[in-house]
Short mmCIF file of C-alpha atoms in Angstrom, two decimals:
data_model
loop_
_atom_site.label_atom_id
_atom_site.label_comp_id
_atom_site.label_asym_id
_atom_site.label_seq_id
_atom_site.Cartn_x
_atom_site.Cartn_y
_atom_site.Cartn_z
CA MET A 1 0.28 0.24 -0.05
CA ILE A 2 1.20 3.40 -0.91
CA LYS A 3 1.03 6.17 1.76
CA ALA A 4 0.13 9.54 -0.26
CA GLY A 5 0.13 12.84 1.15
CA ILE A 6 -1.27 15.94 -0.95
CA ILE A 7 -0.36 19.65 -0.02
CA GLY A 8 -2.58 22.22 -1.71
CA SER A 9 -5.64 19.05 -2.09
CA THR A 10 -8.09 21.89 -1.89
CA GLY A 11 -7.38 23.41 -5.49
CA TYR A 12 -8.16 22.28 -8.60
CA ALA A 13 -5.10 19.92 -9.70
CA GLY A 14 -5.16 19.22 -5.66
CA GLY A 15 -8.90 17.78 -6.25
CA GLU A 16 -8.36 15.94 -9.51
CA LEU A 17 -4.97 14.21 -7.57
CA ALA A 18 -7.56 13.12 -5.09
CA ARG A 19 -10.49 11.84 -7.28
CA LEU A 20 -7.51 9.68 -9.43
CA LEU A 21 -5.91 8.33 -6.49
CA LEU A 22 -9.53 7.38 -4.16
CA GLN A 23 -10.12 5.15 -7.41
CA ARG A 24 -7.14 2.83 -6.17
CA ASP A 25 -6.97 -0.30 -3.70
CA ASP A 26 -2.90 0.52 -3.46
CA VAL A 27 -3.22 3.82 -2.30
CA GLU A 28 -4.40 5.42 0.75
CA ILE A 29 -4.56 9.49 1.25
CA LYS A 30 -3.49 9.85 4.30
CA TRP A 31 -3.08 13.85 4.25
CA TYR A 32 -5.64 16.37 2.61
CA GLY A 33 -3.49 19.37 2.84
CA SER A 34 -4.72 23.16 2.68
CA LYS A 35 -3.32 26.38 3.83
CA SER A 36 -7.01 27.88 3.51
CA TYR A 37 -9.45 25.18 4.93
CA VAL A 38 -7.53 23.49 7.84
CA ASP A 39 -9.73 21.27 10.23
CA GLN A 40 -12.15 21.55 7.46
CA LYS A 41 -14.33 18.79 6.22
CA TYR A 42 -12.91 17.89 2.60
CA ALA A 43 -16.13 16.73 1.26
CA SER A 44 -17.60 20.08 2.26
CA ILE A 45 -14.93 22.00 -0.08
CA TYR A 46 -15.54 19.14 -2.86
CA GLN A 47 -19.04 17.88 -2.47
CA ASN A 48 -18.57 15.31 -4.91
CA MET A 49 -16.42 13.73 -2.25
CA PHE A 50 -19.52 13.33 0.26
CA GLU A 51 -19.62 10.16 2.25
CA ILE A 52 -16.55 8.90 0.34
CA VAL A 53 -13.55 11.14 2.37
CA SER A 54 -14.24 11.76 5.79
CA ASP A 55 -10.91 13.32 6.76
CA SER A 56 -10.82 17.19 7.35
CA CYS A 57 -7.96 19.07 6.13
CA MET A 58 -4.45 19.45 7.52
CA ASP A 59 -2.07 22.14 7.20
CA ASP A 60 1.19 22.47 4.80
CA ASN A 61 3.73 20.93 7.42
CA ILE A 62 5.34 19.20 5.14
CA GLU A 63 8.35 18.13 7.61
CA ALA A 64 5.64 16.62 9.35
CA LEU A 65 3.92 14.79 6.50
CA ALA A 66 7.18 13.37 5.28
CA GLU A 67 7.30 11.02 7.96
CA LYS A 68 3.87 9.59 7.37
CA VAL A 69 3.68 8.92 3.83
CA ASP A 70 5.87 7.67 1.23
CA VAL A 71 5.19 10.23 -1.84
CA ILE A 72 3.88 13.90 -1.18
CA PHE A 73 2.11 15.61 -4.10
CA THR A 74 2.80 19.11 -3.56
CA ALA A 75 -0.05 21.14 -5.94
CA THR A 76 1.04 24.27 -4.16
CA PRO A 77 1.76 27.84 -5.49
CA GLN A 78 5.40 28.67 -6.88
CA GLY A 79 7.74 29.14 -4.27
CA PHE A 80 6.29 26.81 -1.56
CA LEU A 81 8.49 23.62 -2.23
CA ALA A 82 11.41 25.59 -2.60
CA ALA A 83 10.92 27.41 0.69
CA ALA A 84 10.28 24.47 2.75
CA LEU A 85 12.44 21.70 0.69
CA ASN A 86 15.27 19.80 2.83
CA GLU A 87 17.59 16.92 3.02
CA HIS A 88 15.33 15.67 6.12
CA ILE A 89 12.21 15.33 3.60
CA LEU A 90 13.59 13.84 0.80
CA SER A 91 15.39 11.09 3.09
CA GLN A 92 12.43 9.84 3.90
CA THR A 93 9.82 10.45 1.10
CA LYS A 94 9.49 10.76 -2.81
CA VAL A 95 8.31 14.52 -3.87
CA ILE A 96 6.24 15.07 -7.14
CA ASP A 97 6.16 18.95 -7.31
CA LEU A 98 3.35 20.29 -9.63
CA SER A 99 4.68 23.92 -9.27
CA ALA A 100 7.50 24.90 -11.62
CA ASP A 101 9.79 25.75 -8.60
CA PHE A 102 12.17 22.59 -10.14
CA ARG A 103 11.48 22.62 -13.63
CA ILE A 104 13.70 25.17 -15.20
CA GLN A 105 17.39 24.27 -14.63
CA ASP A 106 18.66 27.44 -15.05
CA VAL A 107 17.93 29.47 -11.61
CA LYS A 108 18.42 32.91 -13.18
CA ILE A 109 16.07 32.15 -15.46
CA TYR A 110 13.05 31.02 -13.01
CA GLU A 111 14.14 34.03 -10.90
CA GLU A 112 13.61 36.06 -14.16
CA TRP A 113 9.98 34.77 -15.23
CA TYR A 114 8.44 34.12 -12.14
CA GLN A 115 9.90 37.09 -10.16
CA ILE A 116 10.81 35.24 -6.93
CA GLN A 117 13.86 34.04 -5.32
CA HIS A 118 14.48 30.50 -5.41
CA LYS A 119 15.19 29.11 -1.76
CA SER A 120 16.62 25.98 -2.68
CA PRO A 121 18.71 26.20 -5.55
CA GLN A 122 20.82 23.16 -4.44
CA TYR A 123 17.83 20.65 -5.51
CA ILE A 124 17.46 22.06 -8.90
CA LYS A 125 19.76 19.90 -10.63
CA GLU A 126 18.53 16.69 -9.10
CA ALA A 127 15.01 17.17 -9.71
CA VAL A 128 14.07 15.07 -12.93
CA TYR A 129 11.57 17.08 -15.38
CA GLY A 130 8.71 14.43 -15.31
CA LEU A 131 7.73 13.73 -18.76
CA PRO A 132 7.50 10.24 -18.89
CA GLU A 133 7.89 9.86 -22.56
CA ILE A 134 11.23 11.79 -22.71
CA ASN A 135 12.84 10.95 -19.37
CA ARG A 136 11.14 7.78 -18.32
CA GLU A 137 14.49 6.10 -17.30
CA LYS A 138 15.88 9.17 -15.30
CA ILE A 139 12.26 9.14 -13.13
CA LYS A 140 12.45 5.82 -11.97
CA ASN A 141 15.11 6.68 -9.68
CA ALA A 142 14.44 10.04 -8.60
CA ARG A 143 13.82 11.33 -5.07
CA LEU A 144 12.15 14.57 -6.49
CA ILE A 145 10.11 14.89 -9.46
CA ALA A 146 9.25 18.32 -11.20
CA ASN A 147 5.72 17.86 -13.29
CA PRO A 148 5.83 19.61 -16.47
CA GLY A 149 3.57 22.46 -16.93
CA CYS A 150 0.04 22.05 -18.93
CA TYR A 151 1.04 23.98 -21.96
CA PRO A 152 4.65 22.42 -21.90
CA THR A 153 3.44 19.00 -21.72
CA CYS A 154 0.92 19.44 -24.68
CA SER A 155 3.08 21.87 -26.37
CA GLU A 156 6.76 19.37 -25.90
CA LEU A 157 4.71 16.04 -26.88
CA SER A 158 3.37 17.55 -29.73
CA ILE A 159 7.05 19.40 -31.12
CA TYR A 160 9.70 17.31 -29.77
CA PRO A 161 9.89 14.28 -32.20
CA LEU A 162 10.56 16.74 -35.39
CA VAL A 163 12.83 18.81 -33.23
CA LYS A 164 14.71 15.84 -32.37
CA GLU A 165 14.99 14.23 -35.89
CA GLY A 166 15.76 18.01 -37.21
CA LEU A 167 12.82 17.84 -39.19
CA ILE A 168 12.24 21.45 -38.45
CA ASP A 169 13.86 24.34 -37.64
CA PRO A 170 13.65 25.16 -33.53
CA ASP A 171 14.15 29.01 -33.98
CA THR A 172 11.05 29.04 -36.47
CA ILE A 173 8.60 27.56 -33.93
CA ILE A 174 5.20 29.31 -33.05
CA ILE A 175 2.96 28.13 -30.56
CA ASP A 176 -0.80 29.25 -30.34
CA ALA A 177 -2.11 27.90 -26.98
CA LYS A 178 -5.81 27.59 -25.84
CA SER A 179 -6.94 26.53 -22.39
CA GLY A 180 -9.98 26.28 -20.14
CA THR A 181 -10.29 28.42 -17.22
CA SER A 182 -9.33 25.69 -15.04
CA GLY A 183 -6.06 26.16 -15.84
CA ALA A 184 -5.91 29.76 -14.20
CA GLY A 185 -6.72 27.80 -10.85
CA ARG A 186 -9.51 27.82 -8.41
CA GLY A 187 -8.82 31.48 -6.59
CA ALA A 188 -11.10 34.32 -7.37
CA LYS A 189 -9.85 36.23 -9.89
CA THR A 190 -12.16 39.05 -11.62
CA ASP A 191 -10.48 38.13 -15.25
CA ASN A 192 -12.22 34.30 -14.46
CA LEU A 193 -15.20 35.12 -13.61
CA TYR A 194 -18.35 33.79 -15.58
CA CYS A 195 -19.51 37.33 -17.25
CA GLU A 196 -15.81 37.87 -18.11
CA VAL A 197 -15.15 34.88 -19.37
CA ASN A 198 -18.54 33.48 -20.67
CA GLU A 199 -19.04 34.29 -24.66
CA ASN A 200 -15.42 35.37 -24.50
CA ILE A 201 -11.91 34.32 -25.81
CA LYS A 202 -8.91 36.75 -25.02
CA ALA A 203 -4.49 36.00 -25.60
CA TYR A 204 -3.03 36.64 -22.49
CA GLY A 205 1.01 36.67 -21.05
CA VAL A 206 1.67 37.87 -24.98
CA GLY A 207 5.10 37.35 -25.01
CA VAL A 208 5.59 36.88 -21.38
CA HIS A 209 3.95 33.77 -20.03
CA ARG A 210 6.10 31.68 -17.76
CA HIS A 211 5.84 28.70 -19.58
CA THR A 212 8.00 29.89 -22.17
CA PRO A 213 11.33 29.25 -20.84
CA GLU A 214 10.17 25.60 -19.65
CA ILE A 215 9.30 24.83 -23.28
CA GLU A 216 12.09 26.49 -24.65
CA GLU A 217 14.67 24.60 -22.11
CA GLN A 218 13.17 21.26 -22.86
CA LEU A 219 13.05 21.71 -27.00
CA SER A 220 16.41 22.91 -26.55
CA TYR A 221 17.58 19.45 -25.05
CA GLY A 222 15.78 17.98 -28.13
CA ALA A 223 17.46 20.05 -30.39
CA GLY A 224 20.93 19.85 -29.11
CA LYS A 225 21.36 23.59 -29.16
CA PRO A 226 19.59 26.82 -27.48
CA VAL A 227 16.03 27.17 -28.97
CA THR A 228 13.49 30.47 -28.92
CA ILE A 229 9.77 29.99 -29.13
CA SER A 230 6.96 32.48 -29.90
CA PHE A 231 4.04 31.61 -27.51
CA THR A 232 0.74 32.76 -27.13
CA PRO A 233 -1.99 31.09 -24.79
CA HIS A 234 -5.57 32.05 -24.86
CA LEU A 235 -8.04 31.59 -22.53
CA VAL A 236 -11.44 30.11 -23.97
CA PRO A 237 -15.23 29.75 -22.15
CA MET A 238 -14.57 26.00 -21.23
CA ASN A 239 -13.69 23.99 -17.85
CA ARG A 240 -10.93 22.30 -18.81
CA GLY A 241 -8.46 21.33 -22.10
CA ILE A 242 -5.85 22.60 -23.96
CA LEU A 243 -5.42 22.57 -27.76
CA ILE A 244 -2.26 23.67 -29.08
CA THR A 245 -1.55 24.70 -32.69
CA ALA A 246 2.02 25.09 -33.58
CA TYR A 247 3.79 26.25 -36.67
CA ALA A 248 7.58 25.87 -37.55
CA SER A 249 9.71 26.03 -41.10
CA LEU A 250 10.78 22.78 -42.66
CA THR A 251 14.70 21.84 -43.26
CA ARG A 252 13.61 19.84 -46.46
CA GLN A 253 11.26 18.22 -48.52
CA VAL A 254 9.33 15.70 -46.39
CA SER A 255 6.40 13.44 -46.96
CA TYR A 256 3.51 12.65 -44.92
CA GLU A 257 4.90 8.92 -44.25
CA GLU A 258 8.11 10.29 -43.36
CA VAL A 259 6.65 12.44 -40.34
CA LYS A 260 4.11 9.97 -39.28
CA SER A 261 7.01 7.34 -38.98
CA VAL A 262 8.73 9.71 -36.74
CA TYR A 263 6.06 9.93 -34.57
CA ASP A 264 5.49 6.38 -34.89
CA LYS A 265 9.22 6.16 -33.86
CA TYR A 266 8.71 7.98 -30.39
CA TYR A 267 5.27 7.51 -29.74
CA GLY A 268 4.05 4.04 -31.16
CA LYS A 269 4.53 2.10 -27.71
CA GLU A 270 2.96 5.07 -25.66
CA PHE A 271 -0.12 4.41 -23.76
CA PHE A 272 -0.93 7.47 -23.45
CA VAL A 273 0.13 9.73 -26.77
CA ARG A 274 -2.49 9.01 -29.57
CA VAL A 275 -1.10 9.85 -32.97
CA LEU A 276 -4.55 10.46 -34.91
CA GLU A 277 -5.03 9.03 -38.71
CA LYS A 278 -4.35 11.32 -41.52
CA ALA A 279 -6.16 14.63 -41.48
CA VAL A 280 -7.72 13.74 -38.05
CA THR A 281 -7.24 16.98 -36.06
CA PRO A 282 -7.03 16.76 -32.40
CA GLN A 283 -10.33 18.04 -30.15
CA THR A 284 -10.07 18.56 -26.54
CA LYS A 285 -13.26 17.03 -26.47
CA TRP A 286 -11.80 13.67 -27.61
CA VAL A 287 -9.50 13.69 -24.92
CA GLU A 288 -11.66 15.49 -21.36
CA GLY A 289 -11.17 13.72 -18.30
CA SER A 290 -8.22 11.19 -19.16
CA ASN A 291 -4.38 11.12 -19.36
CA PHE A 292 -4.60 10.72 -23.17
CA VAL A 293 -2.37 13.40 -25.69
CA ASP A 294 -3.93 13.50 -29.21
CA VAL A 295 -1.37 14.57 -31.70
CA ASN A 296 -1.25 15.30 -35.34
CA PHE A 297 0.30 17.28 -37.89
CA LYS A 298 -0.22 18.67 -41.61
CA ILE A 299 2.42 19.51 -44.04
CA ASP A 300 1.69 22.89 -45.96
CA PRO A 301 4.01 22.76 -48.93
CA ARG A 302 3.23 26.10 -50.03
CA THR A 303 4.89 27.94 -46.94
CA ASN A 304 7.28 25.28 -46.32
CA ARG A 305 6.20 24.64 -42.99
CA ILE A 306 4.45 21.90 -41.09
CA VAL A 307 1.44 22.53 -38.39
CA MET A 308 1.94 20.54 -35.43
CA MET A 309 -1.44 19.76 -33.18
CA GLY A 310 -2.07 18.55 -29.71
CA ALA A 311 -5.08 17.99 -27.38
CA MET A 312 -5.17 16.87 -23.74
CA ASP A 313 -6.79 17.74 -20.60
CA ASN A 314 -4.67 20.02 -18.46
CA LEU A 315 -5.86 18.71 -15.28
CA VAL A 316 -4.74 15.38 -15.91
CA LYS A 317 -2.20 14.76 -18.25
CA GLY A 318 -1.25 18.29 -17.80
CA ALA A 319 -1.23 18.47 -13.56
CA ALA A 320 -2.80 15.11 -11.77
CA GLY A 321 -2.36 12.67 -14.12
CA GLN A 322 1.05 12.96 -15.08
CA ALA A 323 1.79 13.27 -11.40
CA VAL A 324 0.07 10.25 -10.94
CA GLN A 325 1.98 8.66 -14.01
CA ASN A 326 5.17 9.60 -12.37
CA MET A 327 4.04 7.97 -8.90
CA ASN A 328 3.50 4.41 -10.99
CA ILE A 329 6.97 4.93 -12.38
CA LEU A 330 8.60 5.66 -9.08
CA PHE A 331 7.18 2.45 -7.26
CA GLY A 332 7.43 -0.25 -10.13
CA LEU A 333 3.95 -0.03 -11.18
CA GLU A 334 2.22 -0.60 -14.60
CA GLU A 335 2.86 3.01 -15.73
CA ASN A 336 -1.11 3.40 -17.05
CA LYS A 337 -2.33 1.99 -13.13
CA GLY A 338 -5.41 4.00 -12.18
CA LEU A 339 -5.49 6.27 -15.42
CA LYS A 340 -6.79 4.06 -17.94
CA LEU A 341 -9.76 6.51 -18.25
CA ILE A 342 -12.14 6.20 -21.51
CA PRO A 343 -11.99 10.20 -22.53
CA MET A 344 -15.48 11.82 -21.94
CA PHE A 345 -18.07 12.38 -24.43
CA PRO A 346 -19.96 14.33 -25.03
#
């Protein structure tokens, strides 16, 4: 039995973690952490947990939690884990962090984009970037996993194979991304009110979105050189889901069959990445509520570009589902255990 604790259990990602873990008979949630709802019944915050979870929320004392569990999930704002992490914690338990604190290897870039001082830079090099389809072997023996961001997960899985194989010029990459409102978190913000979001779509974080350096860093590893991208996210009036449409110049003429073979090379044996049939474009509805990522591409010979597309659920593969996938790898379990969720439809 894996004993797990969730710090930040009352946010959207934390609630999704609870939903996924409660379905399993090999995991016991020992700690529902929440800074805002200490001693309040968890089921009173998420009413869907009524008569399923009887526990009350506990504080965010990660030191005490580390002595009680085998794995800690931190679904917390940026800076929390960096300020709290120490050797005592890591010597007792595994930590899977859903924030950005350990995703970026260059601490100066992290501090520049997130505008906070990193309190434990000594652990950055040790942290493993938790994208299983790329870093599976490194994840197996990690103490600290940096769970990727939602936009980066979808962007990287859609683009990485072509960057790695040198079929596109990585410095020409433009990513147009769209997300449902849950991607902004559960906190009350005017921009996320129903009247602001409904019947509306807008770009935000133009040129300055914090996921930009994370995507650039991971694609740089694939390209073998520094990569600079243009990344623009948009907020769309739906609860969950991410759709990315990325563009890049081809380095040479290619056929559909050649590009398809590249995607199949990387994802042919992957359970959670589905390369769609020719001319079928990914849709968020086809992955909603699941840990799947649907990807596809379209060659545009007129402009010598290729269009790369991806769709996924930002709360599952983009957050909680990927964290559970990483937990499965850490504990030597079947990677899709507890995650064989059929996408919801309609």
